[in-house]
Each structure stands twice: as structure tokens, then as C-alpha cells.
CSV table of C-alpha atoms and ligand atoms in Angstrom, one decimal:
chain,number,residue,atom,x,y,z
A,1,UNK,CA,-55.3,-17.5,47.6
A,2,UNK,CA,-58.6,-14.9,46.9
A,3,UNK,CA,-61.4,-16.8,46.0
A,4,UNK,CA,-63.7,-16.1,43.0
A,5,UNK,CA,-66.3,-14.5,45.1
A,6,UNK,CA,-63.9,-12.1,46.0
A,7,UNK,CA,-61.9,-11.8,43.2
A,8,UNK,CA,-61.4,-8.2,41.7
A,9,UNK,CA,-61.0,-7.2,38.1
A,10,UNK,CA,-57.1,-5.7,36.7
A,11,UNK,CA,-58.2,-3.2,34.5
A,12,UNK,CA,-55.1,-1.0,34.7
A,13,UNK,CA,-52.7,-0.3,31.5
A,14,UNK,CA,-50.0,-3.3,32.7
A,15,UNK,CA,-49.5,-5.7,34.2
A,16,UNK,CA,-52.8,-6.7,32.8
A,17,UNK,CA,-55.3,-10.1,33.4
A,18,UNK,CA,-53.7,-13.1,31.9
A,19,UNK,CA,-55.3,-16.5,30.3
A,20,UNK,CA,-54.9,-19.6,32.3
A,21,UNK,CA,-52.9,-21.4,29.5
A,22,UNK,CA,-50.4,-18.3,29.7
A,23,UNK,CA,-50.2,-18.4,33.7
A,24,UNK,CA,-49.8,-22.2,33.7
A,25,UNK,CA,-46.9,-22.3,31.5
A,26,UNK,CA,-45.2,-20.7,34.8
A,27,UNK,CA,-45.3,-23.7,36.7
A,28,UNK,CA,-43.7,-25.9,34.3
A,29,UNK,CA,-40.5,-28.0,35.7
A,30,UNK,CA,-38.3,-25.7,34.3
A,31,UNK,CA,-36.3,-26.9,31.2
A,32,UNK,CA,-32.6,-26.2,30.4
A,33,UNK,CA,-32.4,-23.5,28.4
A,34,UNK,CA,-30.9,-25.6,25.6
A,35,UNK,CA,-32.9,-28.4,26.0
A,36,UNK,CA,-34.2,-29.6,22.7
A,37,UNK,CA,-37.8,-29.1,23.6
A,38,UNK,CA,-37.4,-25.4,25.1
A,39,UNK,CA,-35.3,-24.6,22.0
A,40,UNK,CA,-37.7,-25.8,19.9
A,41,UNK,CA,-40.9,-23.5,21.8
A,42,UNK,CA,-38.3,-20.2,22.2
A,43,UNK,CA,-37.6,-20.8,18.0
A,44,UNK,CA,-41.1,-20.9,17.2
A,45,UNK,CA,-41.6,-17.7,19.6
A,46,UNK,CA,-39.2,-16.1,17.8
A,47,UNK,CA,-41.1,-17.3,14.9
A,48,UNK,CA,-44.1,-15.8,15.7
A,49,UNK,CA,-43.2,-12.6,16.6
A,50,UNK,CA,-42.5,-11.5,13.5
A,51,UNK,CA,-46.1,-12.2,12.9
A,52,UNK,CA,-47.7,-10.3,15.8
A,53,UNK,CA,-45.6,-7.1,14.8
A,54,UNK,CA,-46.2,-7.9,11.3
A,55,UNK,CA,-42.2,-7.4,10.4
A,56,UNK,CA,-41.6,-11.0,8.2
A,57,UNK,CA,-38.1,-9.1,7.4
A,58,UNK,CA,-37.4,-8.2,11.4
A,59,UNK,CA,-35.1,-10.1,13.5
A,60,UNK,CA,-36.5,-10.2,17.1
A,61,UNK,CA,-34.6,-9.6,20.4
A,62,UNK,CA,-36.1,-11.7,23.3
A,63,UNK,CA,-34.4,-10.5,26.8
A,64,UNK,CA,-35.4,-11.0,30.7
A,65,UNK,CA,-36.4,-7.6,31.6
A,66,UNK,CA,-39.2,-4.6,31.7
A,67,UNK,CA,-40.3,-2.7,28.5
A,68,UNK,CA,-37.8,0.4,29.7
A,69,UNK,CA,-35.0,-2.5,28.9
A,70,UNK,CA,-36.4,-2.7,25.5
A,71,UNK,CA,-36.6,0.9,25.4
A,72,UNK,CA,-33.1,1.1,26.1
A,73,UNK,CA,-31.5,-1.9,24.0
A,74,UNK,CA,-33.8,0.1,21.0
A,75,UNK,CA,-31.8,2.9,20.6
A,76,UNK,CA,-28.6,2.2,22.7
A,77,UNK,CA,-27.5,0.4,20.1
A,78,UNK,CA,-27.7,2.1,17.0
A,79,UNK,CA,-26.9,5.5,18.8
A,80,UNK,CA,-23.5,7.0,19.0
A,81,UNK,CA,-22.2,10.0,21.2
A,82,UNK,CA,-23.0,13.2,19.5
A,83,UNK,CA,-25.6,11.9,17.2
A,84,UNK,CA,-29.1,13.7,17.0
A,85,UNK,CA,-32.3,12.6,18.1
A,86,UNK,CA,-36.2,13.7,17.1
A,87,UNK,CA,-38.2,13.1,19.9
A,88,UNK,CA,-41.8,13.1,19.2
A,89,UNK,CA,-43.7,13.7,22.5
A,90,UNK,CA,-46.9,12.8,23.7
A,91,UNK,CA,-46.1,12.2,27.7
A,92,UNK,CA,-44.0,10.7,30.4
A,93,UNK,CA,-42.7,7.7,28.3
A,94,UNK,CA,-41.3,10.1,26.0
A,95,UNK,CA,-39.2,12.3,28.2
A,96,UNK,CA,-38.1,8.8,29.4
A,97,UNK,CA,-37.3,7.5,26.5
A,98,UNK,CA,-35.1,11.0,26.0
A,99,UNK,CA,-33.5,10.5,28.8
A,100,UNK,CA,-32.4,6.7,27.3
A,101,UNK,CA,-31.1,8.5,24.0
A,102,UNK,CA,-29.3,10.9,26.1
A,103,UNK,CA,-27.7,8.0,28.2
A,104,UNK,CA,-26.0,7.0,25.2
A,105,UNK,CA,-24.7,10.4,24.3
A,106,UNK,CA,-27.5,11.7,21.7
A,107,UNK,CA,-28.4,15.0,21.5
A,108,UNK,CA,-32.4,14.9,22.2
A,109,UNK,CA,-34.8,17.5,20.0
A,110,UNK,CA,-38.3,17.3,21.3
A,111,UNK,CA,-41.1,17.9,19.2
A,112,UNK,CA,-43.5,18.8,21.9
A,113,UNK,CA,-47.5,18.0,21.8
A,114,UNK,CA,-49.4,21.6,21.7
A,115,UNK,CA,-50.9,20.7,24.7
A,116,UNK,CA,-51.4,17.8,27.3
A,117,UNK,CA,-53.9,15.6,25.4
A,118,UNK,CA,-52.5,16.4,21.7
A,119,UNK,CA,-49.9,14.5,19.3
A,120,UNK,CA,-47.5,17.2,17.5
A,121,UNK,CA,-48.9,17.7,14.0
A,122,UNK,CA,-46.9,16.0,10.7
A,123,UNK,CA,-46.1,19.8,9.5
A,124,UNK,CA,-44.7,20.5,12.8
A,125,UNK,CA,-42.2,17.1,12.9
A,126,UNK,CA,-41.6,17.9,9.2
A,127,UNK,CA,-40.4,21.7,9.9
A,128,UNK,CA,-38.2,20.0,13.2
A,129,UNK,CA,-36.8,17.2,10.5
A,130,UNK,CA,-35.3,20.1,8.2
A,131,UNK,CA,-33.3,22.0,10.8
A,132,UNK,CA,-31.0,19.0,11.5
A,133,UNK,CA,-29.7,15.8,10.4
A,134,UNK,CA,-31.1,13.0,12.9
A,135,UNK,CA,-30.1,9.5,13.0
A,136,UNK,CA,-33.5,8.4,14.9
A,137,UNK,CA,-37.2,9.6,15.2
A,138,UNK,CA,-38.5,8.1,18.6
A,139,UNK,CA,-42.0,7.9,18.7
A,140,UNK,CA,-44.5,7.0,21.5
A,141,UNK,CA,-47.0,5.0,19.7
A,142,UNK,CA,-49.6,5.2,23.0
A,143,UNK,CA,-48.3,7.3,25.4
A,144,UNK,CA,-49.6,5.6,28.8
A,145,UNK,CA,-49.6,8.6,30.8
A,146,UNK,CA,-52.0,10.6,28.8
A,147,UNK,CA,-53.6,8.1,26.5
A,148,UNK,CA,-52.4,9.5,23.7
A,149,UNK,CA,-52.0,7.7,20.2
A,150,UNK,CA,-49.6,9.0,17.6
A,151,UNK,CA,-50.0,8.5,13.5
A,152,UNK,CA,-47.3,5.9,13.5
A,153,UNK,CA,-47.5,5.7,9.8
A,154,UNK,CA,-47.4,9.3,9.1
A,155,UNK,CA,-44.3,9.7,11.0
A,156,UNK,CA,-42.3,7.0,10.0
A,157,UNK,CA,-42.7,7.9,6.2
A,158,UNK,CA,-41.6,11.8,7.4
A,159,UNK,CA,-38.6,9.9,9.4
A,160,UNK,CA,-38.0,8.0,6.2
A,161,UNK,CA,-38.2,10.6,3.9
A,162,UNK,CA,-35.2,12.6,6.4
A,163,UNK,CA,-32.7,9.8,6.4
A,164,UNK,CA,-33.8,9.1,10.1
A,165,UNK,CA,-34.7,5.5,11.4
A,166,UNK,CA,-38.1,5.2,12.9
A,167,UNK,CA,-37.8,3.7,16.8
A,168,UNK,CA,-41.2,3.2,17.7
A,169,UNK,CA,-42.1,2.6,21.7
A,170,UNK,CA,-45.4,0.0,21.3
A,171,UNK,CA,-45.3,-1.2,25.1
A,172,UNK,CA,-48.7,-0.1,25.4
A,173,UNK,CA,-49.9,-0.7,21.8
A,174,UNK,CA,-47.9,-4.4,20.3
A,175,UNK,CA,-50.8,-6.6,19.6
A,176,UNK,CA,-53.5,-4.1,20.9
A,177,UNK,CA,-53.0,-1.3,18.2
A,178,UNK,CA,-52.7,-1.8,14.7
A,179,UNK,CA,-49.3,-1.5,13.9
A,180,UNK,CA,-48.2,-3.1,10.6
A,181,UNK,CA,-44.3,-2.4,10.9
A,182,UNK,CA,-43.5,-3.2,7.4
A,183,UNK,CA,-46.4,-1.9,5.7
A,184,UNK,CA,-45.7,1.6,8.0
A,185,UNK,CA,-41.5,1.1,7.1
A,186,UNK,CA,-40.8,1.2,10.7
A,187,UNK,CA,-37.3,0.5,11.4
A,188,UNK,CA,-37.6,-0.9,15.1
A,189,UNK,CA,-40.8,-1.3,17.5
A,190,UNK,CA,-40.0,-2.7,20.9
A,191,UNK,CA,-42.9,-3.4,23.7
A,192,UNK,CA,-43.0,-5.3,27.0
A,193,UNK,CA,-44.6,-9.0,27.7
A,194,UNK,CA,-47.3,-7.4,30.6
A,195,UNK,CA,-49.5,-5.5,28.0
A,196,UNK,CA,-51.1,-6.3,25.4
A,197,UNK,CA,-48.6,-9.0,24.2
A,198,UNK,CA,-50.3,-11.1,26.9
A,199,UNK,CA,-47.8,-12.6,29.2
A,200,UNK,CA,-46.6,-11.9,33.1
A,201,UNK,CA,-43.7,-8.9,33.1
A,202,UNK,CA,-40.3,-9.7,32.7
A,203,UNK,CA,-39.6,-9.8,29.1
A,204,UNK,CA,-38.5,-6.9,27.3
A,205,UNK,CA,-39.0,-7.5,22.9
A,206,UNK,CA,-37.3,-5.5,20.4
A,207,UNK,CA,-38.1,-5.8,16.9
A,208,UNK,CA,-35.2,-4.6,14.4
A,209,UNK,CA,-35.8,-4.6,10.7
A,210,UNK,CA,-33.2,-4.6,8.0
A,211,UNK,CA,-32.3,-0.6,8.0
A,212,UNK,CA,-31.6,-0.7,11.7
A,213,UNK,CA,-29.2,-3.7,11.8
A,214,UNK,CA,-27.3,-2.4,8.7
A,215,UNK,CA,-27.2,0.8,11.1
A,216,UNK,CA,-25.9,-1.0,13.7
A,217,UNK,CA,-23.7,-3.0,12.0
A,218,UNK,CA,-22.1,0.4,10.4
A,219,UNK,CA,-21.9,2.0,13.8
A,220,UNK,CA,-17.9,2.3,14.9
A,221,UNK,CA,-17.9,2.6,18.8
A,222,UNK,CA,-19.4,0.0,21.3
A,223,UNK,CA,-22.5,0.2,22.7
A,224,UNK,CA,-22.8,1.7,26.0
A,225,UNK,CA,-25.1,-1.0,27.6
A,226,UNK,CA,-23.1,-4.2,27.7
A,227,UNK,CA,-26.3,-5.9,28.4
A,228,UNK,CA,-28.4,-4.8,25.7
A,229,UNK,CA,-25.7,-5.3,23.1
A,230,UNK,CA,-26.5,-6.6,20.1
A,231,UNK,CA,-23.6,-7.9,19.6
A,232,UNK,CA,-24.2,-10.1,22.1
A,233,UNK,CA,-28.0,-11.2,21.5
A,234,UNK,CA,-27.9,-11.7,17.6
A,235,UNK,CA,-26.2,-14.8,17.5
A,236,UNK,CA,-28.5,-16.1,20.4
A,237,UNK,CA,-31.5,-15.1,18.3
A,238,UNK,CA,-30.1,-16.4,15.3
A,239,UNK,CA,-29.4,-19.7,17.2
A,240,UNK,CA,-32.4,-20.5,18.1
A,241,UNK,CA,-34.5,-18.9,15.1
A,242,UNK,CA,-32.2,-22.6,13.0
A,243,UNK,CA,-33.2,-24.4,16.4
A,244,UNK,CA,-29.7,-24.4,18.1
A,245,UNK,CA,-28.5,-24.2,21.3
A,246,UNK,CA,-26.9,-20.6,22.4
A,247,UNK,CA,-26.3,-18.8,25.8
A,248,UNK,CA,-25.4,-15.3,26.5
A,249,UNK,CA,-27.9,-14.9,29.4
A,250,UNK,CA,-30.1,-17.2,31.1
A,251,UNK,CA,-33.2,-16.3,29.4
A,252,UNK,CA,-36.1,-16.2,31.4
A,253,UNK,CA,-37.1,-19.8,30.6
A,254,UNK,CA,-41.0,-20.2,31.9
A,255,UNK,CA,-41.5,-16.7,30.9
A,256,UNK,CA,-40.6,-17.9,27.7
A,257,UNK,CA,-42.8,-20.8,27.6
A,258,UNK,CA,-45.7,-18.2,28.8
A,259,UNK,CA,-45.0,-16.0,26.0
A,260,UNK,CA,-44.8,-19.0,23.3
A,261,UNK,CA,-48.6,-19.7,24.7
A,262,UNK,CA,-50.2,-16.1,24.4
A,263,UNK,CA,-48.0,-15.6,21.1
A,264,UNK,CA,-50.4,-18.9,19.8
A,265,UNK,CA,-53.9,-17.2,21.3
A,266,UNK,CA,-52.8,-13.9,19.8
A,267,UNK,CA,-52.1,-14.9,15.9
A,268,UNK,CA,-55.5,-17.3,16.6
A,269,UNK,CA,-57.4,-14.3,16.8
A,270,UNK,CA,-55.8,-12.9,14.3
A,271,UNK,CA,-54.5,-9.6,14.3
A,272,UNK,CA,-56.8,-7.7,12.5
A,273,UNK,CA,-59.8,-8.9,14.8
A,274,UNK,CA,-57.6,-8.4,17.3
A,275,UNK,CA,-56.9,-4.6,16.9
A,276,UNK,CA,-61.0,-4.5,16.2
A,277,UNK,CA,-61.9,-5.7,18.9
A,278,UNK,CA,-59.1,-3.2,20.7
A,279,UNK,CA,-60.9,-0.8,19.3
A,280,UNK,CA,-64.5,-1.9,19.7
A,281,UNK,CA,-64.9,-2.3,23.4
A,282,UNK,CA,-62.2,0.9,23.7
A,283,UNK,CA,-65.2,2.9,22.2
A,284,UNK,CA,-67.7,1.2,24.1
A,285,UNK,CA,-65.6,2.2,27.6
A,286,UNK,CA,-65.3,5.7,26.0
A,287,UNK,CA,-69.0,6.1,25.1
A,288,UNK,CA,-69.8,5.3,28.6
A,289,UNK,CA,-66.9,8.1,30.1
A,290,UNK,CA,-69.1,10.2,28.1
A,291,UNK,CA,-72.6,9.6,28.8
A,292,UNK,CA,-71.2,9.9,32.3
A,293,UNK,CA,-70.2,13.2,32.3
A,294,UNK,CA,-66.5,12.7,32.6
A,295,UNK,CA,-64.2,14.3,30.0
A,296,UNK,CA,-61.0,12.6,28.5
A,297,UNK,CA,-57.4,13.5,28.6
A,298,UNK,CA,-57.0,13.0,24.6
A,299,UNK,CA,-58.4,15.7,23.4
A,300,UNK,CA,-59.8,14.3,20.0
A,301,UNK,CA,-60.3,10.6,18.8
A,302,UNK,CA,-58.4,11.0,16.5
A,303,UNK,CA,-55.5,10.9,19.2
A,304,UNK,CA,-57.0,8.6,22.0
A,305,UNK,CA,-55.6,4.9,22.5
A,306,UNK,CA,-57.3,2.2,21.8
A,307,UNK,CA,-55.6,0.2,24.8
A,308,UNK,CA,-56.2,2.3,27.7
A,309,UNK,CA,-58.8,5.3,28.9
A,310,UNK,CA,-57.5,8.0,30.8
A,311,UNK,CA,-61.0,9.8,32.1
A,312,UNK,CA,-60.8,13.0,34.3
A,313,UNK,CA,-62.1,13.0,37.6
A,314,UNK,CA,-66.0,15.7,37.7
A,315,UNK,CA,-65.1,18.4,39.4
A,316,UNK,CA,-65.6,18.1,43.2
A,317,UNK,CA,-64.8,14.2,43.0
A,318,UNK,CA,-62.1,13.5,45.5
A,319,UNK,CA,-60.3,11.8,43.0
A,320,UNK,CA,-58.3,8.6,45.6
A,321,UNK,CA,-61.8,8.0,47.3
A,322,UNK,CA,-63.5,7.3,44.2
A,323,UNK,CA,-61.0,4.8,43.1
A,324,UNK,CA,-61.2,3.6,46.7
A,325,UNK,CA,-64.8,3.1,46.0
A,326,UNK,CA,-64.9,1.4,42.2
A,327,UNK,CA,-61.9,-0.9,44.0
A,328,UNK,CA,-64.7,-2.0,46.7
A,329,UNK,CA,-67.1,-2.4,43.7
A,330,UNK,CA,-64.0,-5.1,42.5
A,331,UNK,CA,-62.2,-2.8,39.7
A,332,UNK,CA,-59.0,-2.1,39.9
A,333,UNK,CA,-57.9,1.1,38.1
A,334,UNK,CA,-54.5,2.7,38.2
A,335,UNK,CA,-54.4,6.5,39.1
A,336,UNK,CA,-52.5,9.3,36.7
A,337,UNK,CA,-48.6,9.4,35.9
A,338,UNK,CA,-48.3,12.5,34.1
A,339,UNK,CA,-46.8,14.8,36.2
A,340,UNK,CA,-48.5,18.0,35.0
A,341,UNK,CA,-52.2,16.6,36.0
A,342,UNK,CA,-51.4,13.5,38.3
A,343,UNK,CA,-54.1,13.7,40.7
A,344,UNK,CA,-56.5,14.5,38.6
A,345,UNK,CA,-57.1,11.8,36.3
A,346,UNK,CA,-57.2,8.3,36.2
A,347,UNK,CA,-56.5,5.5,33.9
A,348,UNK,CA,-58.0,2.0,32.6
A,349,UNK,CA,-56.2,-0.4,30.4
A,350,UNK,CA,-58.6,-2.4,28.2
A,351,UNK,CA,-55.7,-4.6,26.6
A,352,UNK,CA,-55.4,-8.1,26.3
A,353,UNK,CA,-58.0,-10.9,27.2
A,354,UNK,CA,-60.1,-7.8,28.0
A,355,UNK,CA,-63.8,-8.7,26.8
A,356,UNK,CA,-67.5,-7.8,26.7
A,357,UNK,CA,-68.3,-8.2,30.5
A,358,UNK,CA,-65.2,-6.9,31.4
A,359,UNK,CA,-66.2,-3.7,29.7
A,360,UNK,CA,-69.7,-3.7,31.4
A,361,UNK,CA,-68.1,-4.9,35.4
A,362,UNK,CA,-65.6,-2.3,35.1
A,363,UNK,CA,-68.6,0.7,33.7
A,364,UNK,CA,-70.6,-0.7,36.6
A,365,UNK,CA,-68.0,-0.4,39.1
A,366,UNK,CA,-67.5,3.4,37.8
A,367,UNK,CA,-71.1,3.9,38.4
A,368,UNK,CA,-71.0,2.5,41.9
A,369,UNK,CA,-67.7,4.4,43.0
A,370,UNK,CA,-69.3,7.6,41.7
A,371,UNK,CA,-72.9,7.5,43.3
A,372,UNK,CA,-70.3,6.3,46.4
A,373,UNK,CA,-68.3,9.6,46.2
A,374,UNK,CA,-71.9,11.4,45.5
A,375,UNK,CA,-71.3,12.5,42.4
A,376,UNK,CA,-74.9,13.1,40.8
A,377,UNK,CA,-75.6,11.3,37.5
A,378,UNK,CA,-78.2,8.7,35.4
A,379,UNK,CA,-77.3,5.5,37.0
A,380,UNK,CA,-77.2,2.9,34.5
A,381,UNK,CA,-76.5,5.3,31.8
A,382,UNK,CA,-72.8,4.4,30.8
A,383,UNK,CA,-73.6,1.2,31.3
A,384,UNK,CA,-76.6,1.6,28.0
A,385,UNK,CA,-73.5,4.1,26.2
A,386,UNK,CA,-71.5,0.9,26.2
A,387,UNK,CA,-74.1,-1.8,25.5
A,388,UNK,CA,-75.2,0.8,22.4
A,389,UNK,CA,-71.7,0.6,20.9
A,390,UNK,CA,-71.3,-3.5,21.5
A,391,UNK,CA,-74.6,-4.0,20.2
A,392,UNK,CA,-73.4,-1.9,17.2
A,393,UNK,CA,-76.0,0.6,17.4
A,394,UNK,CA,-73.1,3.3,17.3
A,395,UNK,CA,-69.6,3.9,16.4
A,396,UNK,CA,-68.1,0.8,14.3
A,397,UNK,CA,-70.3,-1.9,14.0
A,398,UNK,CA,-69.0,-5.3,15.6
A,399,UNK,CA,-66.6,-7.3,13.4
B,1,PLP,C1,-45.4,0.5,30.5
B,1,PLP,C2,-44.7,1.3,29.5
B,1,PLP,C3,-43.3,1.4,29.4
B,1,PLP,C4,-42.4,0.9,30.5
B,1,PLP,O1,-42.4,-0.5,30.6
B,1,PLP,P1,-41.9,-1.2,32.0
B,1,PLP,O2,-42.2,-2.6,31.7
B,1,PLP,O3,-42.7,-0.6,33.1
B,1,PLP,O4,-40.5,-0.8,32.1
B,1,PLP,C5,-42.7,2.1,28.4
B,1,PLP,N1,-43.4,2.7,27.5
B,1,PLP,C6,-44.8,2.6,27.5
B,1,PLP,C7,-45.5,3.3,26.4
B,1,PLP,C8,-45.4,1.9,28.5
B,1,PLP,O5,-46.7,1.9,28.5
């Protein structure tokens, strides 16, 4: 067990730091998964999901596995061989979630970003819409590889507009980004319980509103993923949303429980302060990035995440020895994904519990690890870009 005074900070975009309440609900005796209390907290769960996603019309899919699961049981089941597909694509999640459409037999069009950094523009997606007639628009909402965020809203209304449902990937934005499904007329958002949704990994969540089950209802062959069938899972969900027992798989039971805890904290806050405060200390991490000296894979801000950074590494900086160094300083940050700039970036998640000090420790440990790399800078100086934006003296003022 590390003790406190050694303890290091997770600031990396998933698995991220958990509440106590949330991590204690994993060493609950586990229940039955039809006993009468854990059907009551996996109903209420359910409940509350449509809350945090803001779909009061969507029927929630709960299932033991990673947010690429959730990718998969999205658009595996309302996709049949030979249908066409609009990816929009901002990074590595997209090209994977490609490759899932293509699994099931789709015929993948990308709308590619103009450049590493960048979101396609609405004209472009709207030009890409005409030449075809595509059953889904899958959509990135915060591509974790390059930190890029997508207009949600603008896209779903141009998927809408084409007869296309919307399928939007919010692993790294649920609960962290604002993203109002049925305000935007989304048709499904699916994320992952290790981001910003709070909980330890292992649950994948898939939100379908009314167009996508009539979809899937309509649709004439199987679906190709026997797991992720709907089929199978609806009358589950349905059981437990009237407080019934139901099996189809064990669900992950304590996992559950953990999720039913955070799902609590989460509407508590609210989801507008929520997203605010998402935002806030974001621009406040950003600022500092800045007044350091270190440039940004999203090129605008317009297009950056409020749920993760993904910095560059100065020119010079050997690029592992400086995480090396803010790890010593007791940060943790995760290193790039995207394969066209890998090594040279790196990444911090800022999702979740994340707060104030968090913001400040993690700034520090920057500074540290770069004067340890000697990189040449004005020590304390992202540390007063971040305190300027929390004390509201720039960007948004603090809600
Ligand atoms: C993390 C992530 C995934 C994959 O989730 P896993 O739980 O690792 O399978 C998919 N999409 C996005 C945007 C992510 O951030």
C-alpha cells in the first residue's frame, strides 16, 4: 500500500482518480445480481443515466466491459452488411471506431480533419453527406489522441438533416463535456465508466434514443456481435428500469454499485457546473501550457477538449525524460497515441474529481520536470497563468 507521502497524482485521460465513496462501493459483500437491494441500486443507475447524458427519452445499455465494447455494441447493432458509413475524423479513436463499422460489414467514408489538430469543417461533412446515402454519422466527440473536440451539435443536425443517425463516441467527454443529447438530437452516445463518468474501468454504457431502437428494431439480419446484441440486453435493461429481476450476463455487480455512487456525486453537482468547471480549470491548465512556452496539439480553442491537454514537448526536450522527471515531482501523465506525432507530445486528463490543487500540483510538477530536463523558462510562471484564470482574472470567470 503507497502511503500519502508518497502518493502520486493520475492526471492521465483514463483510468482517472476516483472518490472514496466510489472506490468503497468495490469492497462491498457482493450481492446476487437479482437480489432485491442490487436491483433496486442498478434501476436507479439506469435511472440516472439518462440524466447525466441528458436523453430522458434514451434507454441505457449497462455491460461489463471497456468503452471500445460500447463502441462496438453502438453501431454493431443498427449496422447491416453493405450499409454506408460517415466517419467524421479527428484521431486514433476514429479510425478505430472505422474499423468497428467495418467489422459489421459497413462501407466506411472518412471525412478527414485538414490537419492533425483540426475537426473537418460542417461544409465539408455536408458536401461528403450529399454524395451518398449513409445510415450512420460516427462522431468523435473528444478525440483522446489529439485532444480534439468536435461541434457535436452541428453535426448531428447535418446527420439529421441526411437521413443518417448520429453515433456519438463520448468516452472521453460523458459528464465532462457538455453534451445535451436530446437538445443536440443525438441518436446514440456511448462512453466508458474510467473517464469522466467517474467509476473504476470495466463498464462499457451505451445510450440509444428512440430513432436508433426503431432502427434496430427495423433491421432484418442478426447482429454480428452476439454479445453486444440488443436483443439480448433490452429486456435486461427494461427489467430492471420496473425493478425486476433479469439475467443475460453476470453484470459486473460492485462495479455497478460504484457506478450508482459516482452517478449520485455527478447529478449533485449538477451537470451544468459540472461541464463549467470541466472547462474552467481546462483553461487554467491551458493558460499555464502557454505561459510556458509549450504549444498545443489543437490548433484553435475552438477545437481543444475540455477533458484532457495534449501539450507538445519544446524543442530539444527529450520528451520520456521529462515525463520521467514530472513523474519524480508525483504527476503522472500519459505519453502520445497518435501515430503520426507519438513521441512528441504528451497528454493530461483533467476529468473527473479533478480540482483546483490538482490543477496547480500537476503545473508545478511540469515546471519541475522542465527545469529537470533544462529547459529554460520563468519558474513559477504557469503556475500565476493558472492561478489568473481560477481567480477569474482571465478567460471565463468562475461559476
Ligand atoms: C478511452 C477511449 C476509448 C476506448 O476506451 P477503452 O475503455 O480503452 O476501450 C474510445 N474512445 C475514446 C474517445 C476514448 O477516450
Amino acid at each position: 500500500m503507497q502511503t500519502q507521502k508518497a502518493r502520486k497524482l493520475l492526471m492521465i485521460p483514463g483510468p482517472i482518480e476516483f472518490e472514496p465513496a466510489v472506490l468503497a462501493a468495490l469492497a462491498e459483500p457482493t450481492p446476487s445480481h437479482v437480489a432485491p437491494d442490487f436491483i433496486e441500486v442498478f434501476g436507479r443507475a439506469l435511472d440516472n443515466l439518462r440524466t447525466v447524458f441528458q436523453a430522458p427519452d434514451g434507454q441505457p445499455f449497462v455491460m461489463a466491459g471497456s468503452g471500445t465494447l460500447a463502441m462496438e455494441a453502438a453501431v454493431a447493432n443498427l449496422l447491416e452488411p453493405g450499409d454506408r458509413v460517415l466517419q467524421i475524423n479527428t484521431g486514433y479513436f476514429s479510425d478505430r471506431m472505422a474499423a468497428i463499422c467495418e467489422r459489421s460489414g459497413a462501407l466506411v467514408t472518412h471525412v478527414p480533419a485538414p490537419a492533425v489538430g483540426d475537426a473537418p469543417g460542417l461544409a465539408e461533412v455536408e458536401r461528403a453527406l450529399q454524395q451518398d446515402r449513409f445510415t450512420l454519422m460516427t462522431i468523435t466527440h473528444v478525440d483522446t489522441s489529439t485532444g480534439v473536440l468536435t461541434d457535436v451539435a452541428g453535426l448531428a443536425k447535418l446527420a439529421r438533416a441526411a437521413g443518417a443517425l448520429s453515433v456519438v463516441d463520448g468516452v472521453c467527454s460523458v459528464a465532462g463535456e457538455a453534451l445535451p443529447m436530446a437538445d443536440w438530437d443525438v441518436d446514440v452516445a456511448l462512453t466508458a465508466s474510467q473517464k469522466a463518468l467517474g467509476a473504476p474501468p470495466g463498464l462499457a454504457l451505451v445510450m440509444a434514443r428512440p430513432r436508433a431502437l426503431e432502427a434496430f428494431r427495423r433491421r432484418t439480419r442478426p447482429v454480428a456481435s452476439y454479445y453486444a446484441d440488443w436483443s439480448n440486453w433490452l429486456p435486461v435493461m427494461q427489467a430492471y428500469q420496473a425493478r425486476k429481476p433479469a439475467y443475460f450476463g453476470t453484470p459486473a455487480v460492485n462495479l455497478v454499485l460504484a457506478l450508482d455512487v459516482s452517478l449520485a456525486q455527478i447529478i449533485a453537482e449538477g451537470m451544468e457546473a459540472r461541464v463549467a468547471r470541466h472547462a474552467r480549470l481546462s483553461e487554467a491548465i491551458k493558460a499555464a501550457l502557454t505561459a510556458l512556452g509549450l504549444s498545443q496539439v489543437p490548433l484553435r480553442p475552438a477545437v481543444a477538449a475540455h477533458t484532457l491537454s495534449a501539450p507538445y514537448f519544446p524543442d530539444g526536450v527529450d520528451g520520456a525524460a521529462l515525463l520521467g522527471k514530472i513523474n519524480a515531482a508525483g504527476v503522472i501523465l500519459a505519453g502520445g497515441l497518435h501515430p503520426a506525432l507519438r513521441t512528441r507530445y504528451f497528454r493530461i486528463g483533467h476529468m473527473g474529481a479533478v480540482n483546483a490543487a490538482d490543477v496547480l500540483a500537476t503545473v508545478g510538477a511540469i515546471e519541475q520536470g522542465l527545469h529537470g530536463v533544462g529547459y529554460r523558462f520563468d519558474a513559477g510562471s504557469g503556475l500565476a497563468a493558472s492561478q489568473r484564470v481560477m481567480q477569474g482574472e482571465a478567460g471565463h470567470p468562475p461559476s
